C-alpha cells in the first residue's frame, strides 16, 4: 500500500518561512501528480506533474514553491512570507491515473 507522510509544520510569525516535506513509500517519479492541499475542504495550494510542470493557488503565487526530489521520493513546499491566512492543516497528495492517496496532514500556524 502506498503511503505518504508530511513533516515540517509548526508555529511561525507572519513574514516567516517554513518548508514542508512529504515522504512517499514509492518511487514518486512514477506519479502523474503530487500536490499540497490545505484546510478542511482540502483546497489546492500547489501541484507538480511528472514533467515538473507546476501550478499554484493565486493566494500563494510568488510566496510558495513546490518541488520534488525523485531520488529521495520526497515532495517539498517552501513557504515564504507566511500570512495568518495561510494557517491550516496541509495535506500531501500523490496521484496516478485514477488513483490517489493522502497523508495525515501537518499543521501550520502563522501567528504573532
PDB file of N, CA and C in Angstrom:
ATOM      1  N   UNK A   1       0.848  -1.189   0.000  1.00  0.00           N
ATOM      2  CA  UNK A   1       0.000   0.000   0.000  1.00  0.00           C
ATOM      3  C   UNK A   1       0.886   1.242   0.000  1.00  0.00           C
ATOM      4  N   UNK A   2       0.579   2.174  -0.894  1.00  0.00           N
ATOM      5  CA  UNK A   2       1.347   3.401  -0.992  1.00  0.00           C
ATOM      6  C   UNK A   2       0.973   4.320   0.152  1.00  0.00           C
ATOM      7  N   UNK A   3       1.972   4.883   0.779  1.00  0.00           N
ATOM      8  CA  UNK A   3       1.736   5.824   1.864  1.00  0.00           C
ATOM      9  C   UNK A   3       2.577   7.068   1.662  1.00  0.00           C
ATOM     10  N   UNK A   4       2.021   8.201   2.102  1.00  0.00           N
ATOM     11  CA  UNK A   4       2.761   9.448   2.131  1.00  0.00           C
ATOM     12  C   UNK A   4       2.607  10.046   3.516  1.00  0.00           C
ATOM     13  N   UNK A   5       3.636  10.747   3.965  1.00  0.00           N
ATOM     14  CA  UNK A   5       3.624  11.332   5.298  1.00  0.00           C
ATOM     15  C   UNK A   5       4.257  12.707   5.246  1.00  0.00           C
ATOM     16  N   UNK A   6       3.581  13.666   5.882  1.00  0.00           N
ATOM     17  CA  UNK A   6       4.043  15.042   5.873  1.00  0.00           C
ATOM     18  C   UNK A   6       4.856  15.362   7.117  1.00  0.00           C
ATOM     19  N   UNK A   7       5.801  16.275   6.955  1.00  0.00           N
ATOM     20  CA  UNK A   7       6.638  16.761   8.055  1.00  0.00           C
ATOM     21  C   UNK A   7       6.869  18.252   7.866  1.00  0.00           C
ATOM     22  N   UNK A   8       7.188  18.925   8.970  1.00  0.00           N
ATOM     23  CA  UNK A   8       7.674  20.288   8.867  1.00  0.00           C
ATOM     24  C   UNK A   8       6.732  21.382   9.285  1.00  0.00           C
ATOM     25  N   UNK A   9       5.521  21.043   9.694  1.00  0.00           N
ATOM     26  CA  UNK A   9       4.616  22.076  10.156  1.00  0.00           C
ATOM     27  C   UNK A   9       5.074  22.666  11.476  1.00  0.00           C
ATOM     28  N   UNK A  10       4.415  23.750  11.873  1.00  0.00           N
ATOM     29  CA  UNK A  10       4.754  24.365  13.145  1.00  0.00           C
ATOM     30  C   UNK A  10       4.175  25.748  13.256  1.00  0.00           C
ATOM     31  N   UNK A  11       4.672  26.455  14.249  1.00  0.00           N
ATOM     32  CA  UNK A  11       4.234  27.824  14.527  1.00  0.00           C
ATOM     33  C   UNK A  11       5.291  28.789  13.996  1.00  0.00           C
ATOM     34  N   UNK A  12       4.843  29.770  13.255  1.00  0.00           N
ATOM     35  CA  UNK A  12       5.764  30.753  12.690  1.00  0.00           C
ATOM     36  C   UNK A  12       5.100  32.116  12.713  1.00  0.00           C
ATOM     37  N   UNK A  13       5.908  33.148  12.844  1.00  0.00           N
ATOM     38  CA  UNK A  13       5.377  34.510  12.852  1.00  0.00           C
ATOM     39  C   UNK A  13       5.066  34.966  11.433  1.00  0.00           C
ATOM     40  N   UNK A  14       4.157  35.908  11.286  1.00  0.00           N
ATOM     41  CA  UNK A  14       3.905  36.474   9.954  1.00  0.00           C
ATOM     42  C   UNK A  14       5.195  36.976   9.326  1.00  0.00           C
ATOM     43  N   UNK A  15       5.363  36.689   8.047  1.00  0.00           N
ATOM     44  CA  UNK A  15       6.583  37.052   7.347  1.00  0.00           C
ATOM     45  C   UNK A  15       7.658  35.983   7.391  1.00  0.00           C
ATOM     46  N   UNK A  16       7.449  34.972   8.209  1.00  0.00           N
ATOM     47  CA  UNK A  16       8.432  33.911   8.342  1.00  0.00           C
ATOM     48  C   UNK A  16       8.307  32.852   7.266  1.00  0.00           C
ATOM     49  N   UNK A  17       9.132  31.813   7.402  1.00  0.00           N
ATOM     50  CA  UNK A  17       9.190  30.747   6.402  1.00  0.00           C
ATOM     51  C   UNK A  17       9.117  29.381   7.065  1.00  0.00           C
ATOM     52  N   UNK A  18       8.605  28.428   6.305  1.00  0.00           N
ATOM     53  CA  UNK A  18       8.611  27.023   6.687  1.00  0.00           C
ATOM     54  C   UNK A  18       8.828  26.201   5.428  1.00  0.00           C
ATOM     55  N   UNK A  19       9.408  25.019   5.586  1.00  0.00           N
ATOM     56  CA  UNK A  19       9.475  24.076   4.477  1.00  0.00           C
ATOM     57  C   UNK A  19       8.795  22.782   4.898  1.00  0.00           C
ATOM     58  N   UNK A  20       7.754  22.427   4.188  1.00  0.00           N
ATOM     59  CA  UNK A  20       7.075  21.165   4.412  1.00  0.00           C
ATOM     60  C   UNK A  20       7.694  20.088   3.527  1.00  0.00           C
ATOM     61  N   UNK A  21       7.724  18.879   4.065  1.00  0.00           N
ATOM     62  CA  UNK A  21       8.207  17.728   3.308  1.00  0.00           C
ATOM     63  C   UNK A  21       7.147  16.640   3.314  1.00  0.00           C
ATOM     64  N   UNK A  22       7.122  15.880   2.246  1.00  0.00           N
ATOM     65  CA  UNK A  22       6.213  14.747   2.135  1.00  0.00           C
ATOM     66  C   UNK A  22       7.027  13.558   1.648  1.00  0.00           C
ATOM     67  N   UNK A  23       7.153  12.569   2.502  1.00  0.00           N
ATOM     68  CA  UNK A  23       7.922  11.381   2.169  1.00  0.00           C
ATOM     69  C   UNK A  23       6.980  10.283   1.682  1.00  0.00           C
ATOM     70  N   UNK A  24       7.313   9.663   0.546  1.00  0.00           N
ATOM     71  CA  UNK A  24       6.466   8.628  -0.041  1.00  0.00           C
ATOM     72  C   UNK A  24       7.124   7.260   0.078  1.00  0.00           C
ATOM     73  N   UNK A  25       6.279   6.241   0.123  1.00  0.00           N
ATOM     74  CA  UNK A  25       6.786   4.879   0.254  1.00  0.00           C
ATOM     75  C   UNK A  25       7.068   4.239  -1.103  1.00  0.00           C
ATOM     76  N   UNK A  26       6.835   5.000  -2.179  1.00  0.00           N
ATOM     77  CA  UNK A  26       7.083   4.501  -3.519  1.00  0.00           C
ATOM     78  C   UNK A  26       7.910   5.516  -4.288  1.00  0.00           C
ATOM     79  N   UNK A  27       8.312   5.117  -5.491  1.00  0.00           N
ATOM     80  CA  UNK A  27       9.093   5.984  -6.345  1.00  0.00           C
ATOM     81  C   UNK A  27       8.182   7.058  -6.925  1.00  0.00           C
ATOM     82  N   UNK A  28       8.357   8.306  -6.488  1.00  0.00           N
ATOM     83  CA  UNK A  28       7.414   9.352  -6.881  1.00  0.00           C
ATOM     84  C   UNK A  28       7.576   9.779  -8.332  1.00  0.00           C
ATOM     85  N   UNK A  29       8.667   9.396  -8.982  1.00  0.00           N
ATOM     86  CA  UNK A  29       8.827   9.788 -10.382  1.00  0.00           C
ATOM     87  C   UNK A  29       7.779   9.096 -11.258  1.00  0.00           C
ATOM     88  N   UNK A  30       7.135   8.060 -10.728  1.00  0.00           N
ATOM     89  CA  UNK A  30       6.078   7.389 -11.467  1.00  0.00           C
ATOM     90  C   UNK A  30       4.700   8.017 -11.251  1.00  0.00           C
ATOM     91  N   UNK A  31       4.617   8.950 -10.297  1.00  0.00           N
ATOM     92  CA  UNK A  31       3.337   9.587 -10.010  1.00  0.00           C
ATOM     93  C   UNK A  31       3.003  10.616 -11.094  1.00  0.00           C
ATOM     94  N   UNK A  32       1.731  10.645 -11.534  1.00  0.00           N
ATOM     95  CA  UNK A  32       1.314  11.653 -12.509  1.00  0.00           C
ATOM     96  C   UNK A  32       1.353  13.047 -11.894  1.00  0.00           C
ATOM     97  N   UNK A  33       0.889  13.131 -10.646  1.00  0.00           N
ATOM     98  CA  UNK A  33       0.783  14.416  -9.962  1.00  0.00           C
ATOM     99  C   UNK A  33       1.096  14.237  -8.495  1.00  0.00           C
ATOM    100  N   UNK A  34       1.810  15.208  -7.939  1.00  0.00           N
ATOM    101  CA  UNK A  34       1.923  15.310  -6.496  1.00  0.00           C
ATOM    102  C   UNK A  34       1.557  16.739  -6.121  1.00  0.00           C
ATOM    103  N   UNK A  35       0.905  16.868  -4.972  1.00  0.00           N
ATOM    104  CA  UNK A  35       0.347  18.175  -4.664  1.00  0.00           C
ATOM    105  C   UNK A  35       0.236  18.393  -3.166  1.00  0.00           C
ATOM    106  N   UNK A  36       0.058  19.650  -2.821  1.00  0.00           N
ATOM    107  CA  UNK A  36      -0.257  20.073  -1.455  1.00  0.00           C
ATOM    108  C   UNK A  36      -1.639  20.722  -1.465  1.00  0.00           C
ATOM    109  N   UNK A  37      -2.434  20.328  -0.471  1.00  0.00           N
ATOM    110  CA  UNK A  37      -3.753  20.910  -0.268  1.00  0.00           C
ATOM    111  C   UNK A  37      -3.819  21.401   1.173  1.00  0.00           C
ATOM    112  N   UNK A  38      -4.760  22.299   1.443  1.00  0.00           N
ATOM    113  CA  UNK A  38      -4.897  22.767   2.819  1.00  0.00           C
ATOM    114  C   UNK A  38      -6.353  22.972   3.183  1.00  0.00           C
ATOM    115  N   UNK A  39      -6.596  22.951   4.489  1.00  0.00           N
ATOM    116  CA  UNK A  39      -7.908  23.267   5.022  1.00  0.00           C
ATOM    117  C   UNK A  39      -8.863  22.099   5.046  1.00  0.00           C
ATOM    118  N   UNK A  40      -9.976  22.279   5.757  1.00  0.00           N
ATOM    119  CA  UNK A  40     -10.970  21.190   5.863  1.00  0.00           C
ATOM    120  C   UNK A  40     -11.574  20.812   4.523  1.00  0.00           C
ATOM    121  N   UNK A  41     -11.598  21.748   3.574  1.00  0.00           N
ATOM    122  CA  UNK A  41     -12.113  21.432   2.243  1.00  0.00           C
ATOM    123  C   UNK A  41     -11.019  20.992   1.288  1.00  0.00           C
ATOM    124  N   UNK A  42      -9.800  20.920   1.803  1.00  0.00           N
ATOM    125  CA  UNK A  42      -8.649  20.485   1.016  1.00  0.00           C
ATOM    126  C   UNK A  42      -8.563  21.255  -0.295  1.00  0.00           C
ATOM    127  N   UNK A  43      -8.359  22.550  -0.148  1.00  0.00           N
ATOM    128  CA  UNK A  43      -8.171  23.410  -1.305  1.00  0.00           C
ATOM    129  C   UNK A  43      -6.754  23.243  -1.834  1.00  0.00           C
ATOM    130  N   UNK A  44      -6.624  23.262  -3.155  1.00  0.00           N
ATOM    131  CA  UNK A  44      -5.321  23.106  -3.765  1.00  0.00           C
ATOM    132  C   UNK A  44      -4.422  24.288  -3.416  1.00  0.00           C
ATOM    133  N   UNK A  45      -3.220  23.986  -2.968  1.00  0.00           N
ATOM    134  CA  UNK A  45      -2.213  25.007  -2.717  1.00  0.00           C
ATOM    135  C   UNK A  45      -1.220  25.032  -3.886  1.00  0.00           C
ATOM    136  N   UNK A  46      -0.684  23.857  -4.220  1.00  0.00           N
ATOM    137  CA  UNK A  46       0.293  23.764  -5.314  1.00  0.00           C
ATOM    138  C   UNK A  46       0.363  22.325  -5.774  1.00  0.00           C
ATOM    139  N   UNK A  47       0.705  22.128  -7.052  1.00  0.00           N
ATOM    140  CA  UNK A  47       0.882  20.781  -7.563  1.00  0.00           C
ATOM    141  C   UNK A  47       2.009  20.766  -8.579  1.00  0.00           C
ATOM    142  N   UNK A  48       2.562  19.576  -8.759  1.00  0.00           N
ATOM    143  CA  UNK A  48       3.648  19.396  -9.699  1.00  0.00           C
ATOM    144  C   UNK A  48       3.427  18.082 -10.432  1.00  0.00           C
ATOM    145  N   UNK A  49       3.610  18.111 -11.719  1.00  0.00           N
ATOM    146  CA  UNK A  49       3.365  16.920 -12.521  1.00  0.00           C
ATOM    147  C   UNK A  49       4.642  16.103 -12.706  1.00  0.00           C
ATOM    148  N   UNK A  50       4.468  14.956 -13.318  1.00  0.00           N
ATOM    149  CA  UNK A  50       5.602  14.084 -13.628  1.00  0.00           C
ATOM    150  C   UNK A  50       6.653  14.844 -14.451  1.00  0.00           C
ATOM    151  N   UNK A  51       6.156  15.770 -15.308  1.00  0.00           N
ATOM    152  CA  UNK A  51       7.057  16.536 -16.178  1.00  0.00           C
ATOM    153  C   UNK A  51       7.568  17.811 -15.498  1.00  0.00           C
ATOM    154  N   UNK A  52       7.302  17.918 -14.191  1.00  0.00           N
ATOM    155  CA  UNK A  52       7.739  19.071 -13.394  1.00  0.00           C
ATOM    156  C   UNK A  52       7.049  20.370 -13.782  1.00  0.00           C
ATOM    157  N   UNK A  53       5.835  20.258 -14.299  1.00  0.00           N
ATOM    158  CA  UNK A  53       5.013  21.437 -14.531  1.00  0.00           C
ATOM    159  C   UNK A  53       4.315  21.770 -13.219  1.00  0.00           C
ATOM    160  N   UNK A  54       4.383  23.025 -12.824  1.00  0.00           N
ATOM    161  CA  UNK A  54       3.826  23.432 -11.536  1.00  0.00           C
ATOM    162  C   UNK A  54       2.621  24.346 -11.710  1.00  0.00           C
ATOM    163  N   UNK A  55       1.797  24.346 -10.672  1.00  0.00           N
ATOM    164  CA  UNK A  55       0.574  25.145 -10.667  1.00  0.00           C
ATOM    165  C   UNK A  55       0.331  25.567  -9.228  1.00  0.00           C
ATOM    166  N   UNK A  56      -0.111  26.830  -9.020  1.00  0.00           N
ATOM    167  CA  UNK A  56      -0.291  27.350  -7.684  1.00  0.00           C
ATOM    168  C   UNK A  56      -1.650  28.029  -7.534  1.00  0.00           C
ATOM    169  N   UNK A  57      -2.147  28.003  -6.312  1.00  0.00           N
ATOM    170  CA  UNK A  57      -3.304  28.827  -5.997  1.00  0.00           C
ATOM    171  C   UNK A  57      -2.883  30.290  -6.082  1.00  0.00           C
ATOM    172  N   UNK A  58      -3.802  31.135  -6.518  1.00  0.00           N
ATOM    173  CA  UNK A  58      -3.468  32.554  -6.668  1.00  0.00           C
ATOM    174  C   UNK A  58      -2.950  33.159  -5.357  1.00  0.00           C
ATOM    175  N   UNK A  59      -3.475  32.694  -4.243  1.00  0.00           N
ATOM    176  CA  UNK A  59      -3.145  33.288  -2.942  1.00  0.00           C
ATOM    177  C   UNK A  59      -1.700  33.024  -2.527  1.00  0.00           C
ATOM    178  N   UNK A  60      -1.036  32.043  -3.151  1.00  0.00           N
ATOM    179  CA  UNK A  60       0.328  31.707  -2.732  1.00  0.00           C
ATOM    180  C   UNK A  60       1.365  31.976  -3.820  1.00  0.00           C
ATOM    181  N   UNK A  61       0.919  32.380  -4.991  1.00  0.00           N
ATOM    182  CA  UNK A  61       1.868  32.634  -6.085  1.00  0.00           C
ATOM    183  C   UNK A  61       2.890  33.691  -5.670  1.00  0.00           C
ATOM    184  N   UNK A  62       4.151  33.390  -5.943  1.00  0.00           N
ATOM    185  CA  UNK A  62       5.225  34.305  -5.586  1.00  0.00           C
ATOM    186  C   UNK A  62       5.742  34.124  -4.168  1.00  0.00           C
ATOM    187  N   UNK A  63       5.039  33.338  -3.359  1.00  0.00           N
ATOM    188  CA  UNK A  63       5.468  33.109  -1.976  1.00  0.00           C
ATOM    189  C   UNK A  63       5.832  31.647  -1.713  1.00  0.00           C
ATOM    190  N   UNK A  64       5.122  30.733  -2.325  1.00  0.00           N
ATOM    191  CA  UNK A  64       5.345  29.304  -2.113  1.00  0.00           C
ATOM    192  C   UNK A  64       5.984  28.692  -3.355  1.00  0.00           C
ATOM    193  N   UNK A  65       6.806  27.675  -3.116  1.00  0.00           N
ATOM    194  CA  UNK A  65       7.426  26.942  -4.212  1.00  0.00           C
ATOM    195  C   UNK A  65       7.318  25.449  -3.958  1.00  0.00           C
ATOM    196  N   UNK A  66       6.744  24.738  -4.911  1.00  0.00           N
ATOM    197  CA  UNK A  66       6.653  23.282  -4.813  1.00  0.00           C
ATOM    198  C   UNK A  66       7.793  22.659  -5.612  1.00  0.00           C
ATOM    199  N   UNK A  67       8.357  21.600  -5.064  1.00  0.00           N
ATOM    200  CA  UNK A  67       9.426  20.902  -5.764  1.00  0.00           C
ATOM    201  C   UNK A  67       9.437  19.455  -5.308  1.00  0.00           C
ATOM    202  N   UNK A  68      10.170  18.624  -6.037  1.00  0.00           N
ATOM    203  CA  UNK A  68      10.281  17.235  -5.621  1.00  0.00           C
ATOM    204  C   UNK A  68      11.670  16.713  -5.914  1.00  0.00           C
ATOM    205  N   UNK A  69      12.070  15.762  -5.111  1.00  0.00           N
ATOM    206  CA  UNK A  69      13.349  15.079  -5.301  1.00  0.00           C
ATOM    207  C   UNK A  69      13.021  13.611  -5.554  1.00  0.00           C
ATOM    208  N   UNK A  70      13.056  13.224  -6.810  1.00  0.00           N
ATOM    209  CA  UNK A  70      12.674  11.856  -7.161  1.00  0.00           C
ATOM    210  C   UNK A  70      13.604  10.827  -6.511  1.00  0.00           C
ATOM    211  N   UNK A  71      14.859  11.180  -6.375  1.00  0.00           N
ATOM    212  CA  UNK A  71      15.820  10.231  -5.791  1.00  0.00           C
ATOM    213  C   UNK A  71      15.513   9.950  -4.323  1.00  0.00           C
ATOM    214  N   UNK A  72      14.946  10.935  -3.646  1.00  0.00           N
ATOM    215  CA  UNK A  72      14.609  10.786  -2.228  1.00  0.00           C
ATOM    216  C   UNK A  72      13.143  10.464  -2.014  1.00  0.00           C
ATOM    217  N   UNK A  73      12.372  10.389  -3.114  1.00  0.00           N
ATOM    218  CA  UNK A  73      10.923  10.139  -3.010  1.00  0.00           C
ATOM    219  C   UNK A  73      10.256  11.137  -2.075  1.00  0.00           C
ATOM    220  N   UNK A  74      10.618  12.382  -2.223  1.00  0.00           N
ATOM    221  CA  UNK A  74      10.138  13.415  -1.315  1.00  0.00           C
ATOM    222  C   UNK A  74       9.630  14.625  -2.096  1.00  0.00           C
ATOM    223  N   UNK A  75       8.499  15.120  -1.653  1.00  0.00           N
ATOM    224  CA  UNK A  75       7.890  16.342  -2.172  1.00  0.00           C
ATOM    225  C   UNK A  75       8.094  17.442  -1.155  1.00  0.00           C
ATOM    226  N   UNK A  76       8.310  18.661  -1.631  1.00  0.00           N
ATOM    227  CA  UNK A  76       8.539  19.781  -0.730  1.00  0.00           C
ATOM    228  C   UNK A  76       7.565  20.922  -1.038  1.00  0.00           C
ATOM    229  N   UNK A  77       7.372  21.757  -0.015  1.00  0.00           N
ATOM    230  CA  UNK A  77       6.673  23.018  -0.209  1.00  0.00           C
ATOM    231  C   UNK A  77       7.423  24.068   0.602  1.00  0.00           C
ATOM    232  N   UNK A  78       8.136  24.935  -0.087  1.00  0.00           N
ATOM    233  CA  UNK A  78       8.821  26.052   0.563  1.00  0.00           C
ATOM    234  C   UNK A  78       7.823  27.200   0.681  1.00  0.00           C
ATOM    235  N   UNK A  79       7.584  27.614   1.899  1.00  0.00           N
ATOM    236  CA  UNK A  79       6.581  28.633   2.180  1.00  0.00           C
ATOM    237  C   UNK A  79       7.285  29.856   2.746  1.00  0.00           C
ATOM    238  N   UNK A  80       7.275  30.955   2.004  1.00  0.00           N
ATOM    239  CA  UNK A  80       7.920  32.203   2.424  1.00  0.00           C
ATOM    240  C   UNK A  80       6.879  33.290   2.628  1.00  0.00           C
ATOM    241  N   UNK A  81       7.276  34.298   3.366  1.00  0.00           N
ATOM    242  CA  UNK A  81       6.388  35.441   3.631  1.00  0.00           C
ATOM    243  C   UNK A  81       5.008  34.959   4.072  1.00  0.00           C
ATOM    244  N   UNK A  82       5.006  34.100   5.065  1.00  0.00           N
ATOM    245  CA  UNK A  82       3.753  33.500   5.521  1.00  0.00           C
ATOM    246  C   UNK A  82       2.827  34.537   6.127  1.00  0.00           C
ATOM    247  N   UNK A  83       1.541  34.322   5.916  1.00  0.00           N
ATOM    248  CA  UNK A  83       0.493  35.213   6.412  1.00  0.00           C
ATOM    249  C   UNK A  83      -0.436  34.442   7.344  1.00  0.00           C
ATOM    250  N   UNK A  84      -1.111  35.131   8.244  1.00  0.00           N
ATOM    251  CA  UNK A  84      -2.045  34.425   9.135  1.00  0.00           C
ATOM    252  C   UNK A  84      -3.072  33.595   8.378  1.00  0.00           C
ATOM    253  N   UNK A  85      -3.479  34.054   7.217  1.00  0.00           N
ATOM    254  CA  UNK A  85      -4.475  33.303   6.444  1.00  0.00           C
ATOM    255  C   UNK A  85      -3.914  32.016   5.836  1.00  0.00           C
ATOM    256  N   UNK A  86      -2.604  31.799   5.935  1.00  0.00           N
ATOM    257  CA  UNK A  86      -2.013  30.534   5.496  1.00  0.00           C
ATOM    258  C   UNK A  86      -2.170  29.446   6.555  1.00  0.00           C
ATOM    259  N   UNK A  87      -2.623  29.821   7.733  1.00  0.00           N
ATOM    260  CA  UNK A  87      -2.812  28.854   8.816  1.00  0.00           C
ATOM    261  C   UNK A  87      -3.757  27.740   8.399  1.00  0.00           C
ATOM    262  N   UNK A  88      -3.374  26.504   8.741  1.00  0.00           N
ATOM    263  CA  UNK A  88      -4.231  25.368   8.444  1.00  0.00           C
ATOM    264  C   UNK A  88      -3.446  24.081   8.449  1.00  0.00           C
ATOM    265  N   UNK A  89      -4.146  23.002   8.179  1.00  0.00           N
ATOM    266  CA  UNK A  89      -3.517  21.694   8.036  1.00  0.00           C
ATOM    267  C   UNK A  89      -3.208  21.492   6.560  1.00  0.00           C
ATOM    268  N   UNK A  90      -1.980  21.130   6.284  1.00  0.00           N
ATOM    269  CA  UNK A  90      -1.516  20.930   4.912  1.00  0.00           C
ATOM    270  C   UNK A  90      -1.378  19.433   4.649  1.00  0.00           C
ATOM    271  N   UNK A  91      -1.976  19.011   3.558  1.00  0.00           N
ATOM    272  CA  UNK A  91      -2.012  17.599   3.191  1.00  0.00           C
ATOM    273  C   UNK A  91      -1.225  17.360   1.906  1.00  0.00           C
ATOM    274  N   UNK A  92      -0.496  16.288   1.891  1.00  0.00           N
ATOM    275  CA  UNK A  92       0.209  15.842   0.702  1.00  0.00           C
ATOM    276  C   UNK A  92      -0.671  14.857  -0.060  1.00  0.00           C
ATOM    277  N   UNK A  93      -0.640  14.955  -1.374  1.00  0.00           N
ATOM    278  CA  UNK A  93      -1.417  14.060  -2.237  1.00  0.00           C
ATOM    279  C   UNK A  93      -0.511  13.513  -3.329  1.00  0.00           C
ATOM    280  N   UNK A  94      -0.637  12.222  -3.579  1.00  0.00           N
ATOM    281  CA  UNK A  94       0.073  11.579  -4.683  1.00  0.00           C
ATOM    282  C   UNK A  94      -0.944  10.893  -5.574  1.00  0.00           C
ATOM    283  N   UNK A  95      -0.902  11.166  -6.881  1.00  0.00           N
ATOM    284  CA  UNK A  95      -1.893  10.615  -7.784  1.00  0.00           C
ATOM    285  C   UNK A  95      -1.285   9.945  -8.992  1.00  0.00           C
ATOM    286  N   UNK A  96      -1.944   8.857  -9.412  1.00  0.00           N
ATOM    287  CA  UNK A  96      -1.523   8.128 -10.602  1.00  0.00           C
ATOM    288  C   UNK A  96      -2.771   7.650 -11.319  1.00  0.00           C
ATOM    289  N   UNK A  97      -3.000   8.122 -12.522  1.00  0.00           N
ATOM    290  CA  UNK A  97      -4.202   7.814 -13.313  1.00  0.00           C
ATOM    291  C   UNK A  97      -5.432   8.088 -12.450  1.00  0.00           C
ATOM    292  N   UNK A  98      -6.263   7.085 -12.154  1.00  0.00           N
ATOM    293  CA  UNK A  98      -7.490   7.332 -11.402  1.00  0.00           C
ATOM    294  C   UNK A  98      -7.345   6.991  -9.926  1.00  0.00           C
ATOM    295  N   UNK A  99      -6.133   6.907  -9.457  1.00  0.00           N
ATOM    296  CA  UNK A  99      -5.854   6.521  -8.068  1.00  0.00           C
ATOM    297  C   UNK A  99      -5.105   7.637  -7.373  1.00  0.00           C
ATOM    298  N   UNK A 100      -5.349   7.781  -6.070  1.00  0.00           N
ATOM    299  CA  UNK A 100      -4.607   8.767  -5.308  1.00  0.00           C
ATOM    300  C   UNK A 100      -4.590   8.426  -3.837  1.00  0.00           C
ATOM    301  N   UNK A 101      -3.616   8.981  -3.121  1.00  0.00           N
ATOM    302  CA  UNK A 101      -3.524   8.746  -1.682  1.00  0.00           C
ATOM    303  C   UNK A 101      -3.153  10.037  -0.976  1.00  0.00           C
ATOM    304  N   UNK A 102      -3.613  10.166   0.257  1.00  0.00           N
ATOM    305  CA  UNK A 102      -3.410  11.358   1.065  1.00  0.00           C
ATOM    306  C   UNK A 102      -2.597  11.030   2.304  1.00  0.00           C
ATOM    307  N   UNK A 103      -1.853  12.036   2.774  1.00  0.00           N
ATOM    308  CA  UNK A 103      -1.217  11.928   4.062  1.00  0.00           C
ATOM    309  C   UNK A 103      -2.165  12.366   5.163  1.00  0.00           C
ATOM    310  N   UNK A 104      -1.672  12.291   6.396  1.00  0.00           N
ATOM    311  CA  UNK A 104      -2.491  12.659   7.555  1.00  0.00           C
ATOM    312  C   UNK A 104      -2.519  14.153   7.799  1.00  0.00           C
ATOM    313  N   UNK A 105      -1.604  14.885   7.179  1.00  0.00           N
ATOM    314  CA  UNK A 105      -1.586  16.324   7.325  1.00  0.00           C
ATOM    315  C   UNK A 105      -0.587  16.801   8.357  1.00  0.00           C
ATOM    316  N   UNK A 106      -0.117  18.027   8.151  1.00  0.00           N
ATOM    317  CA  UNK A 106       0.758  18.679   9.128  1.00  0.00           C
ATOM    318  C   UNK A 106       0.240  20.104   9.322  1.00  0.00           C
ATOM    319  N   UNK A 107       0.199  20.516  10.579  1.00  0.00           N
ATOM    320  CA  UNK A 107      -0.428  21.808  10.897  1.00  0.00           C
ATOM    321  C   UNK A 107       0.574  22.940  10.801  1.00  0.00           C
ATOM    322  N   UNK A 108       0.146  24.002  10.135  1.00  0.00           N
ATOM    323  CA  UNK A 108       0.913  25.245  10.043  1.00  0.00           C
ATOM    324  C   UNK A 108       0.099  26.342  10.715  1.00  0.00           C
ATOM    325  N   UNK A 109       0.720  27.027  11.661  1.00  0.00           N
ATOM    326  CA  UNK A 109       0.071  28.139  12.343  1.00  0.00           C
ATOM    327  C   UNK A 109       0.924  29.377  12.171  1.00  0.00           C
ATOM    328  N   UNK A 110       0.324  30.406  11.606  1.00  0.00           N
ATOM    329  CA  UNK A 110       1.027  31.676  11.395  1.00  0.00           C
ATOM    330  C   UNK A 110       0.389  32.704  12.331  1.00  0.00           C
ATOM    331  N   UNK A 111       1.148  33.102  13.333  1.00  0.00           N
ATOM    332  CA  UNK A 111       0.601  33.988  14.347  1.00  0.00           C
ATOM    333  C   UNK A 111       1.727  34.729  15.043  1.00  0.00           C
ATOM    334  N   UNK A 112       1.425  35.954  15.449  1.00  0.00           N
ATOM    335  CA  UNK A 112       2.401  36.716  16.214  1.00  0.00           C
ATOM    336  C   UNK A 112       2.186  36.514  17.702  1.00  0.00           C
TER     337      UNK A 112
END
